[in-house]
Amino acid sequence: MYNAIIDNIKDKNICILGFGKEGKSTYNFIRRHLKDKFITIIDKNDVRESEELNLDNNINVIYGDEYLNNLEIYDLIFKTPGITFKDMNIDNIKSKLTSQLEVILEAFKNNVIGITGTKGKSTTSTLMYNILKDQGKDAYLLGNIGNPMLDDVENFNENTYLVIEMSAHQLEFVKISPHIGVVLNLFEDHLDHSGTVYHYHENKMNMFKYQNSDDIAIYCLDNENTVNWINNNRYQSKLYKVTLNKTNTQNTIYLDGDNVVYEGNIIYNKNNERTLIGEHNLSNIMTCLLISNLLNLDLNKVVESIKNFKPLEHRMELVGTFDGVTYYNDSIATIPMATINAINALEKVDTLIFGGMDRGIEYDSLIEYLSKCNVNNLICMPTTGYNIGKALEELKVAKKIYYIEYLTDAVKLAKKITEKGKICLMSPAASSYEYFKNFEEKGRKFKELVKETD
């Protein structure tokens, strides 16, 4: 089946735009099958000394500040997700753009379960993958989760399930949608790449845009932004819904008291043993239960898979209990709603460490929430944390507000002020880029600091 990808590129003048993890994966795929094909590699950085390129005489490398110039000379441009065309006119190259996601969808559309959303997509994708593997299915977990889609493409067949976590960056220019598409939620995020909230949400909704009447679209009725997109667009696919509210809506999995119900049947109880706590994670679980029903999987085994699932690193991750205080690392929380969900799920949060790079996201909802919730100690970090702390001071809230610049000092303070028997949560509600390379680096540093003894 992957031969169709090779046939499409073998006679074309192609370039790989962006030579990070996915760009290298694309290069390696082409070289496995077209050893002598001439390829142009384009990146802002000089990548000529990359291990992959060292002995290759059939390449041209373009780099530097003008690296996005003259793209129109190529027949096909393999764009990697990290490259942004924000504020550029790309009308002359739009039809030439492709990506790993695009070529996988072209060759394997009916095998793909695509999952996106501002929050929850990694957890839901991994849980769905585990459910399939636990039932003996041939399945791969791919995409934004960190696994390039062309690395194992030679092993895919008509019975393979491809669970693909899809980011807005990956979905931005696709011209085909998966057979089963999921949009968990839509919040404000990634304005640095997308420019506007509308464009960011528009990119996400490409998940459904090119589906046909035989395809399946799954979305959450509890997320107003997603519902508005559904109501304002005529998607061709069969629409299925997920909600934490009791409803008589057709093709909907819903919560009735403690029971999860689908087509009149109780298929899960929210009090079942599970490590994915919080209502937002219950919604993610229900999404996987719905997909499992549609795939006719053994639901008893699905419940067991949910029970055995371990939360992913940096997502309300239990670090441990030290000197009577329990610490959680939620560094993946880069928007206000994620932090609110974490506090609600954990319930006994006494100290919150938050703040990060200001990307122009609205924080009124978080300010209002923090002014009323039971968190006593707010450790505010640059830049958004400082702004939120000052806004709370103006409201004269009964909170202890601290302004700390470095994570090392924030953790030291948390150890002193957090009430024994309660929780210290790091949940930034913002990007980590000002002081850290990414949320993973920040989360690992937090865990290291928590475990240090004075």
Short mmCIF file of C-alpha atoms in Angstrom, two decimals:
data_model
loop_
_atom_site.label_atom_id
_atom_site.label_comp_id
_atom_site.label_asym_id
_atom_site.label_seq_id
_atom_site.Cartn_x
_atom_site.Cartn_y
_atom_site.Cartn_z
CA MET A 1 0.00 0.00 0.00
CA TYR A 2 2.90 2.36 0.69
CA ASN A 3 4.06 1.92 -2.91
CA ALA A 4 1.49 4.53 -3.92
CA ILE A 5 3.49 7.11 -1.94
CA ILE A 6 6.70 6.19 -3.78
CA ASP A 7 4.97 6.23 -7.17
CA ASN A 8 3.69 9.74 -6.47
CA ILE A 9 7.10 11.22 -5.66
CA LYS A 10 9.59 9.29 -7.77
CA ASP A 11 9.40 11.56 -10.82
CA LYS A 12 8.86 14.88 -9.02
CA ASN A 13 11.20 17.65 -7.98
CA ILE A 14 10.78 17.50 -4.22
CA CYS A 15 12.06 19.31 -1.18
CA ILE A 16 11.85 18.57 2.52
CA LEU A 17 11.02 21.78 4.38
CA GLY A 18 12.29 21.49 7.95
CA PHE A 19 14.89 18.91 8.95
CA GLY A 20 13.91 18.03 12.50
CA LYS A 21 12.60 14.64 13.60
CA GLU A 22 9.87 14.39 10.97
CA GLY A 23 12.01 15.84 8.18
CA LYS A 24 14.72 13.26 8.86
CA SER A 25 12.09 10.52 8.89
CA THR A 26 10.82 11.64 5.47
CA TYR A 27 14.37 11.72 4.12
CA ASN A 28 15.07 8.21 5.44
CA PHE A 29 11.84 6.87 3.91
CA ILE A 30 12.74 8.27 0.50
CA ARG A 31 16.27 6.89 0.70
CA ARG A 32 15.00 3.42 1.62
CA HIS A 33 13.14 3.26 -1.69
CA LEU A 34 14.71 5.87 -3.99
CA LYS A 35 18.40 5.68 -3.17
CA ASP A 36 19.61 7.95 -5.97
CA LYS A 37 16.78 10.47 -6.16
CA PHE A 38 17.92 14.08 -5.90
CA ILE A 39 16.37 15.81 -2.85
CA THR A 40 16.54 19.40 -1.64
CA ILE A 41 16.65 19.89 2.14
CA ILE A 42 15.51 23.32 3.37
CA ASP A 43 15.90 24.53 6.94
CA LYS A 44 16.62 27.80 8.70
CA ASN A 45 19.63 26.14 10.33
CA ASP A 46 22.65 24.71 8.55
CA VAL A 47 21.98 20.95 8.64
CA ARG A 48 24.71 19.87 6.21
CA GLU A 49 26.63 18.07 8.94
CA SER A 50 23.65 15.95 9.98
CA GLU A 51 24.56 12.28 10.26
CA GLU A 52 21.87 11.35 7.71
CA LEU A 53 23.31 13.64 5.04
CA ASN A 54 27.05 13.09 5.48
CA LEU A 55 27.61 10.59 2.67
CA ASP A 56 24.75 11.62 0.37
CA ASN A 57 25.83 13.21 -2.90
CA ASN A 58 22.30 13.50 -4.28
CA ILE A 59 21.12 16.36 -2.08
CA ASN A 60 21.10 20.13 -2.04
CA VAL A 61 20.87 21.96 1.30
CA ILE A 62 19.39 25.45 1.54
CA TYR A 63 19.53 27.31 4.85
CA GLY A 64 19.61 30.79 6.39
CA ASP A 65 17.15 33.60 7.01
CA GLU A 66 15.86 33.47 3.42
CA TYR A 67 15.16 29.75 3.50
CA LEU A 68 11.46 30.19 2.65
CA ASN A 69 12.20 31.97 -0.63
CA ASN A 70 11.70 30.32 -4.05
CA LEU A 71 9.61 27.39 -2.83
CA GLU A 72 7.49 27.60 -5.98
CA ILE A 73 10.21 25.89 -8.06
CA TYR A 74 9.42 22.49 -6.48
CA ASP A 75 6.70 20.09 -7.57
CA LEU A 76 6.15 18.80 -4.05
CA ILE A 77 7.05 20.36 -0.69
CA PHE A 78 7.15 18.01 2.30
CA LYS A 79 6.42 20.55 5.03
CA THR A 80 7.16 19.61 8.64
CA PRO A 81 4.74 20.83 11.36
CA GLY A 82 7.15 23.25 13.01
CA ILE A 83 7.47 25.48 9.94
CA THR A 84 5.06 28.41 10.04
CA PHE A 85 3.87 30.49 7.09
CA LYS A 86 2.29 33.09 9.38
CA ASP A 87 2.05 36.52 7.70
CA MET A 88 3.19 35.01 4.34
CA ASN A 89 1.26 34.86 1.09
CA ILE A 90 1.53 31.22 0.01
CA ASP A 91 -1.02 31.16 -2.81
CA ASN A 92 1.70 30.16 -5.28
CA ILE A 93 2.76 27.07 -3.30
CA LYS A 94 -0.37 25.94 -1.45
CA SER A 95 -1.21 23.24 -4.00
CA LYS A 96 2.35 21.89 -3.80
CA LEU A 97 2.34 21.39 -0.02
CA THR A 98 2.24 17.91 1.42
CA SER A 99 3.35 16.21 4.63
CA GLN A 100 3.75 12.84 6.26
CA LEU A 101 0.16 13.09 7.50
CA GLU A 102 -1.13 13.93 4.01
CA VAL A 103 0.59 11.01 2.27
CA ILE A 104 -0.44 8.57 5.02
CA LEU A 105 -4.06 9.69 4.71
CA GLU A 106 -3.88 9.34 0.92
CA ALA A 107 -2.59 5.76 1.19
CA PHE A 108 -4.26 4.54 4.40
CA LYS A 109 -7.28 6.77 5.09
CA ASN A 110 -9.56 3.88 6.06
CA ASN A 111 -7.05 2.61 8.61
CA VAL A 112 -6.72 5.91 10.45
CA ILE A 113 -8.24 6.96 13.76
CA GLY A 114 -7.30 10.64 13.93
CA ILE A 115 -7.48 12.41 17.29
CA THR A 116 -7.06 16.12 17.91
CA GLY A 117 -8.14 18.75 20.42
CA THR A 118 -6.50 21.60 22.29
CA LYS A 119 -6.09 19.33 25.31
CA GLY A 120 -6.33 15.58 25.92
CA LYS A 121 -5.22 14.32 22.51
CA SER A 122 -2.04 12.55 23.70
CA THR A 123 -3.83 10.79 26.55
CA THR A 124 -6.80 9.77 24.39
CA SER A 125 -4.61 8.61 21.50
CA THR A 126 -2.40 6.52 23.78
CA LEU A 127 -5.37 4.99 25.61
CA MET A 128 -7.06 4.08 22.29
CA TYR A 129 -3.82 2.53 21.04
CA ASN A 130 -3.47 0.49 24.25
CA ILE A 131 -7.06 -0.70 23.97
CA LEU A 132 -6.41 -1.98 20.44
CA LYS A 133 -3.13 -3.67 21.37
CA ASP A 134 -4.74 -5.31 24.42
CA GLN A 135 -7.26 -6.91 22.03
CA GLY A 136 -4.52 -8.30 19.83
CA LYS A 137 -4.97 -5.80 17.01
CA ASP A 138 -2.15 -4.72 14.72
CA ALA A 139 -1.91 -1.06 15.76
CA TYR A 140 0.52 1.85 15.65
CA LEU A 141 0.56 5.07 17.68
CA LEU A 142 1.78 7.87 15.42
CA GLY A 143 1.96 11.59 14.78
CA ASN A 144 2.22 14.46 17.24
CA ILE A 145 2.82 12.00 20.09
CA GLY A 146 6.40 11.86 18.76
CA ASN A 147 6.38 8.90 16.36
CA PRO A 148 6.88 9.92 12.69
CA MET A 149 4.31 8.29 10.42
CA LEU A 150 6.70 7.00 7.74
CA ASP A 151 9.13 5.21 10.06
CA ASP A 152 7.20 1.89 9.97
CA VAL A 153 5.02 2.44 6.90
CA GLU A 154 6.33 -0.73 5.21
CA ASN A 155 4.65 -2.78 7.98
CA PHE A 156 1.16 -1.34 7.51
CA ASN A 157 -1.50 -3.48 5.82
CA GLU A 158 -5.26 -3.40 5.29
CA ASN A 159 -5.87 -4.72 8.84
CA THR A 160 -3.60 -2.21 10.59
CA TYR A 161 -5.06 0.44 12.87
CA LEU A 162 -3.21 3.76 12.72
CA VAL A 163 -4.00 5.87 15.79
CA ILE A 164 -2.64 9.29 14.88
CA GLU A 165 -2.48 12.22 17.25
CA MET A 166 -2.88 15.27 15.01
CA SER A 167 -1.85 18.80 15.94
CA ALA A 168 -3.23 21.97 14.40
CA HIS A 169 0.14 22.42 12.68
CA GLN A 170 -0.16 19.00 11.05
CA LEU A 171 -3.79 19.50 10.02
CA GLU A 172 -3.34 23.01 8.63
CA PHE A 173 -2.84 22.13 4.96
CA VAL A 174 -4.26 18.61 4.63
CA LYS A 175 -6.69 17.99 1.80
CA ILE A 176 -7.99 14.65 3.05
CA SER A 177 -9.49 13.60 6.40
CA PRO A 178 -9.33 10.27 8.26
CA HIS A 179 -12.06 7.64 8.25
CA ILE A 180 -12.56 8.07 12.01
CA GLY A 181 -11.89 11.61 13.18
CA VAL A 182 -12.09 12.93 16.74
CA VAL A 183 -12.09 16.55 17.94
CA LEU A 184 -12.01 16.46 21.74
CA ASN A 185 -12.28 20.21 22.36
CA LEU A 186 -11.29 23.63 21.06
CA PHE A 187 -9.81 26.33 23.28
CA GLU A 188 -7.57 29.33 22.67
CA ASP A 189 -3.96 28.28 21.96
CA HIS A 190 -1.03 28.41 19.50
CA LEU A 191 -1.66 32.00 18.42
CA ASP A 192 2.09 32.34 17.86
CA HIS A 193 1.75 29.89 14.94
CA SER A 194 -1.82 30.37 13.75
CA GLY A 195 -2.20 34.12 14.23
CA THR A 196 -5.85 34.05 15.27
CA VAL A 197 -8.12 31.79 17.30
CA TYR A 198 -10.34 31.37 14.25
CA HIS A 199 -7.48 30.11 12.07
CA TYR A 200 -6.28 27.77 14.83
CA HIS A 201 -9.74 26.24 15.21
CA GLU A 202 -10.14 26.13 11.42
CA ASN A 203 -6.95 24.06 11.19
CA LYS A 204 -8.23 21.64 13.84
CA MET A 205 -11.55 21.19 12.07
CA ASN A 206 -9.83 19.95 8.93
CA MET A 207 -10.21 16.67 10.83
CA PHE A 208 -13.82 16.56 9.54
CA LYS A 209 -13.69 18.90 6.53
CA TYR A 210 -12.84 16.32 3.85
CA GLN A 211 -14.73 13.35 5.28
CA ASN A 212 -17.49 11.72 3.24
CA SER A 213 -20.78 10.08 4.21
CA ASP A 214 -19.06 6.78 5.02
CA ASP A 215 -16.73 8.43 7.55
CA ILE A 216 -17.18 8.99 11.27
CA ALA A 217 -16.78 12.30 13.13
CA ILE A 218 -16.71 12.30 16.94
CA TYR A 219 -16.87 15.46 19.03
CA CYS A 220 -17.76 16.66 22.53
CA LEU A 221 -21.15 18.28 23.07
CA ASP A 222 -19.81 19.96 26.22
CA ASN A 223 -17.33 22.16 24.34
CA GLU A 224 -19.08 25.27 23.02
CA ASN A 225 -16.41 26.12 20.45
CA THR A 226 -16.59 22.70 18.81
CA VAL A 227 -20.38 22.66 18.79
CA ASN A 228 -20.42 26.07 17.08
CA TRP A 229 -18.10 24.79 14.34
CA ILE A 230 -20.33 21.76 13.80
CA ASN A 231 -23.48 23.90 13.65
CA ASN A 232 -21.94 26.38 11.22
CA ASN A 233 -20.55 23.83 8.76
CA ARG A 234 -22.12 21.08 6.71
CA TYR A 235 -19.89 18.13 7.37
CA GLN A 236 -20.69 15.06 5.28
CA SER A 237 -19.68 12.42 7.83
CA LYS A 238 -21.78 10.54 10.38
CA LEU A 239 -21.69 12.63 13.56
CA TYR A 240 -21.23 10.99 16.96
CA LYS A 241 -21.22 12.87 20.24
CA VAL A 242 -19.71 12.62 23.72
CA THR A 243 -21.21 14.40 26.73
CA LEU A 244 -21.05 14.30 30.52
CA ASN A 245 -24.74 15.28 30.62
CA LYS A 246 -27.77 13.05 30.29
CA THR A 247 -29.33 13.43 26.85
CA ASN A 248 -31.61 11.77 24.32
CA THR A 249 -29.50 12.96 21.40
CA GLN A 250 -28.96 10.28 18.76
CA ASN A 251 -25.53 8.66 18.27
CA THR A 252 -24.35 9.96 21.64
CA ILE A 253 -22.45 8.43 24.53
CA TYR A 254 -23.49 10.17 27.75
CA LEU A 255 -23.35 10.12 31.54
CA ASP A 256 -26.49 9.18 33.47
CA GLY A 257 -25.69 9.50 37.16
CA ASP A 258 -22.56 7.38 37.59
CA ASN A 259 -23.17 5.30 34.48
CA VAL A 260 -21.85 5.79 30.97
CA VAL A 261 -24.62 4.91 28.53
CA TYR A 262 -24.59 4.27 24.79
CA GLU A 263 -27.60 3.13 22.73
CA GLY A 264 -29.53 2.42 25.93
CA ASN A 265 -26.84 0.15 27.38
CA ILE A 266 -24.71 0.84 30.45
CA ILE A 267 -21.14 0.22 29.30
CA TYR A 268 -19.05 1.79 32.07
CA ASN A 269 -19.28 3.21 35.58
CA LYS A 270 -17.33 6.36 36.33
CA ASN A 271 -16.41 4.96 39.75
CA ASN A 272 -14.57 2.02 38.19
CA GLU A 273 -10.92 1.83 39.19
CA ARG A 274 -8.91 4.19 36.96
CA THR A 275 -5.85 6.40 37.20
CA LEU A 276 -7.19 8.98 34.74
CA ILE A 277 -8.97 11.22 37.24
CA GLY A 278 -11.11 14.29 36.63
CA GLU A 279 -14.14 14.96 34.45
CA HIS A 280 -11.98 15.95 31.47
CA ASN A 281 -10.34 12.52 31.57
CA LEU A 282 -13.73 10.84 31.95
CA SER A 283 -14.71 12.54 28.69
CA ASN A 284 -11.52 11.18 27.08
CA ILE A 285 -12.34 7.70 28.37
CA MET A 286 -15.88 7.94 26.99
CA THR A 287 -14.47 8.90 23.60
CA CYS A 288 -12.42 5.69 23.57
CA LEU A 289 -15.44 3.68 24.72
CA LEU A 290 -17.44 5.10 21.81
CA ILE A 291 -14.74 4.25 19.27
CA SER A 292 -14.47 0.76 20.79
CA ASN A 293 -18.22 0.28 20.31
CA LEU A 294 -18.03 1.42 16.71
CA LEU A 295 -15.16 -1.05 16.11
CA ASN A 296 -17.06 -3.88 17.84
CA LEU A 297 -14.31 -4.47 20.39
CA ASP A 298 -14.75 -6.57 23.54
CA LEU A 299 -15.98 -3.99 26.08
CA ASN A 300 -14.96 -6.05 29.10
CA LYS A 301 -11.39 -5.96 27.85
CA VAL A 302 -11.74 -2.23 27.15
CA VAL A 303 -12.71 -1.59 30.78
CA GLU A 304 -9.65 -3.57 31.86
CA SER A 305 -7.43 -1.51 29.56
CA ILE A 306 -8.80 1.71 31.10
CA LYS A 307 -8.10 0.36 34.59
CA ASN A 308 -4.49 -0.52 33.72
CA PHE A 309 -3.70 2.69 31.84
CA LYS A 310 -0.99 4.84 33.42
CA PRO A 311 -1.15 8.63 32.91
CA LEU A 312 1.43 10.06 30.55
CA GLU A 313 4.43 11.99 31.84
CA HIS A 314 3.76 15.70 32.61
CA ARG A 315 -0.03 15.24 32.62
CA MET A 316 -1.22 15.47 36.24
CA GLU A 317 1.73 13.20 36.92
CA LEU A 318 2.17 12.11 40.53
CA VAL A 319 5.75 12.94 41.54
CA GLY A 320 5.40 11.59 45.08
CA THR A 321 4.76 12.56 48.68
CA PHE A 322 7.63 14.24 50.54
CA ASP A 323 7.47 15.50 54.12
CA GLY A 324 3.70 15.14 54.10
CA VAL A 325 3.11 17.11 50.87
CA THR A 326 2.09 15.44 47.60
CA TYR A 327 3.48 16.94 44.39
CA TYR A 328 1.99 16.78 40.91
CA ASN A 329 3.69 17.74 37.65
CA ASP A 330 1.25 19.11 35.07
CA SER A 331 3.70 20.97 32.85
CA ILE A 332 1.70 20.05 29.71
CA ALA A 333 -1.00 22.49 30.90
CA THR A 334 -0.31 25.43 28.60
CA ILE A 335 -3.79 26.99 28.63
CA PRO A 336 -6.05 28.16 31.49
CA MET A 337 -8.67 25.41 31.14
CA ALA A 338 -6.04 22.69 31.55
CA THR A 339 -4.93 24.18 34.87
CA ILE A 340 -8.52 24.60 36.02
CA ASN A 341 -9.24 20.95 35.14
CA ALA A 342 -6.19 19.77 37.10
CA ILE A 343 -7.15 21.72 40.25
CA ASN A 344 -10.71 20.41 40.04
CA ALA A 345 -9.55 16.82 39.54
CA LEU A 346 -6.99 16.81 42.36
CA GLU A 347 -9.31 18.67 44.79
CA LYS A 348 -6.77 19.12 47.63
CA VAL A 349 -4.41 21.60 45.93
CA ASP A 350 -3.00 24.03 48.53
CA THR A 351 -0.17 25.50 46.43
CA LEU A 352 -0.19 26.26 42.71
CA ILE A 353 2.99 27.06 40.78
CA PHE A 354 2.03 28.66 37.47
CA GLY A 355 3.01 31.11 34.75
CA GLY A 356 5.05 31.15 31.55
CA MET A 357 5.47 32.89 28.23
CA ASP A 358 2.76 35.36 27.23
CA ARG A 359 1.33 34.32 23.84
CA GLY A 360 -1.61 36.72 23.91
CA ILE A 361 -4.07 34.19 25.34
CA GLU A 362 -7.01 35.46 27.44
CA TYR A 363 -6.67 34.74 31.18
CA ASP A 364 -9.89 36.23 32.59
CA SER A 365 -11.39 32.77 33.16
CA LEU A 366 -8.37 31.64 35.19
CA ILE A 367 -8.27 34.87 37.21
CA GLU A 368 -11.93 34.45 38.12
CA TYR A 369 -11.44 30.77 38.97
CA LEU A 370 -8.38 31.35 41.17
CA SER A 371 -10.17 34.13 43.02
CA LYS A 372 -12.87 31.68 44.16
CA CYS A 373 -11.21 28.25 44.41
CA ASN A 374 -9.70 26.70 47.55
CA VAL A 375 -6.04 27.03 46.53
CA ASN A 376 -4.37 29.11 49.26
CA ASN A 377 -0.86 29.71 47.92
CA LEU A 378 -0.26 31.10 44.44
CA ILE A 379 3.36 31.06 43.30
CA CYS A 380 3.42 33.31 40.25
CA MET A 381 6.20 32.98 37.68
CA PRO A 382 7.06 35.16 34.65
CA THR A 383 5.42 36.40 32.59
CA THR A 384 1.77 35.44 32.72
CA GLY A 385 1.94 34.44 36.39
CA TYR A 386 3.03 37.94 37.36
CA ASN A 387 0.18 39.48 35.37
CA ILE A 388 -2.41 37.14 36.88
CA GLY A 389 -1.05 37.68 40.40
CA LYS A 390 -1.35 41.46 40.04
CA ALA A 391 -4.88 41.11 38.69
CA LEU A 392 -5.81 39.01 41.73
CA GLU A 393 -4.24 41.55 44.08
CA GLU A 394 -6.42 44.25 42.54
CA LEU A 395 -9.43 42.07 43.32
CA LYS A 396 -8.20 41.89 46.95
CA VAL A 397 -8.59 38.11 47.07
CA ALA A 398 -7.84 36.23 50.29
CA LYS A 399 -4.85 34.38 48.85
CA LYS A 400 -1.14 34.35 49.58
CA ILE A 401 0.48 35.57 46.37
CA TYR A 402 4.19 35.18 45.73
CA TYR A 403 6.26 36.39 42.77
CA ILE A 404 9.18 34.07 42.02
CA GLU A 405 11.40 34.21 38.94
CA TYR A 406 13.09 30.80 38.92
CA LEU A 407 11.61 27.32 39.28
CA THR A 408 14.30 26.34 41.79
CA ASP A 409 13.15 29.05 44.18
CA ALA A 410 9.47 28.31 43.49
CA VAL A 411 9.86 24.69 44.59
CA LYS A 412 11.86 25.68 47.68
CA LEU A 413 9.08 28.07 48.68
CA ALA A 414 6.37 25.48 47.99
CA LYS A 415 8.09 23.04 50.35
CA LYS A 416 7.89 25.64 53.14
CA ILE A 417 4.34 26.90 52.69
CA THR A 418 2.24 23.93 51.53
CA GLU A 419 0.04 22.48 54.24
CA LYS A 420 0.85 18.90 55.23
CA GLY A 421 -1.60 16.39 53.83
CA LYS A 422 -2.32 18.58 50.82
CA ILE A 423 -1.03 19.01 47.28
CA CYS A 424 1.46 21.25 45.51
CA LEU A 425 0.64 21.38 41.80
CA MET A 426 2.79 22.82 39.04
CA SER A 427 0.41 23.65 36.20
CA PRO A 428 1.69 26.64 34.18
CA ALA A 429 -1.40 27.59 32.13
CA ALA A 430 1.16 28.97 29.68
CA SER A 431 4.00 27.95 27.40
CA SER A 432 7.39 27.16 28.97
CA TYR A 433 9.54 28.69 26.23
CA GLU A 434 10.86 31.72 28.13
CA TYR A 435 13.01 29.71 30.55
CA PHE A 436 12.85 26.18 29.15
CA LYS A 437 13.15 24.47 25.77
CA ASN A 438 9.70 22.89 26.13
CA PHE A 439 7.20 21.63 28.69
CA GLU A 440 9.06 18.31 29.00
CA GLU A 441 12.24 20.03 30.16
CA LYS A 442 10.30 22.12 32.66
CA GLY A 443 8.43 19.10 34.00
CA ARG A 444 11.57 17.03 34.47
CA LYS A 445 13.30 19.92 36.24
CA PHE A 446 10.33 20.27 38.58
CA LYS A 447 10.44 16.58 39.47
CA GLU A 448 14.17 16.76 40.07
CA LEU A 449 13.76 19.76 42.39
CA VAL A 450 10.90 18.16 44.32
CA LYS A 451 12.98 15.06 45.03
CA GLU A 452 16.04 17.01 46.18
CA THR A 453 16.67 17.03 49.91
CA ASP A 454 17.81 20.22 51.58
#
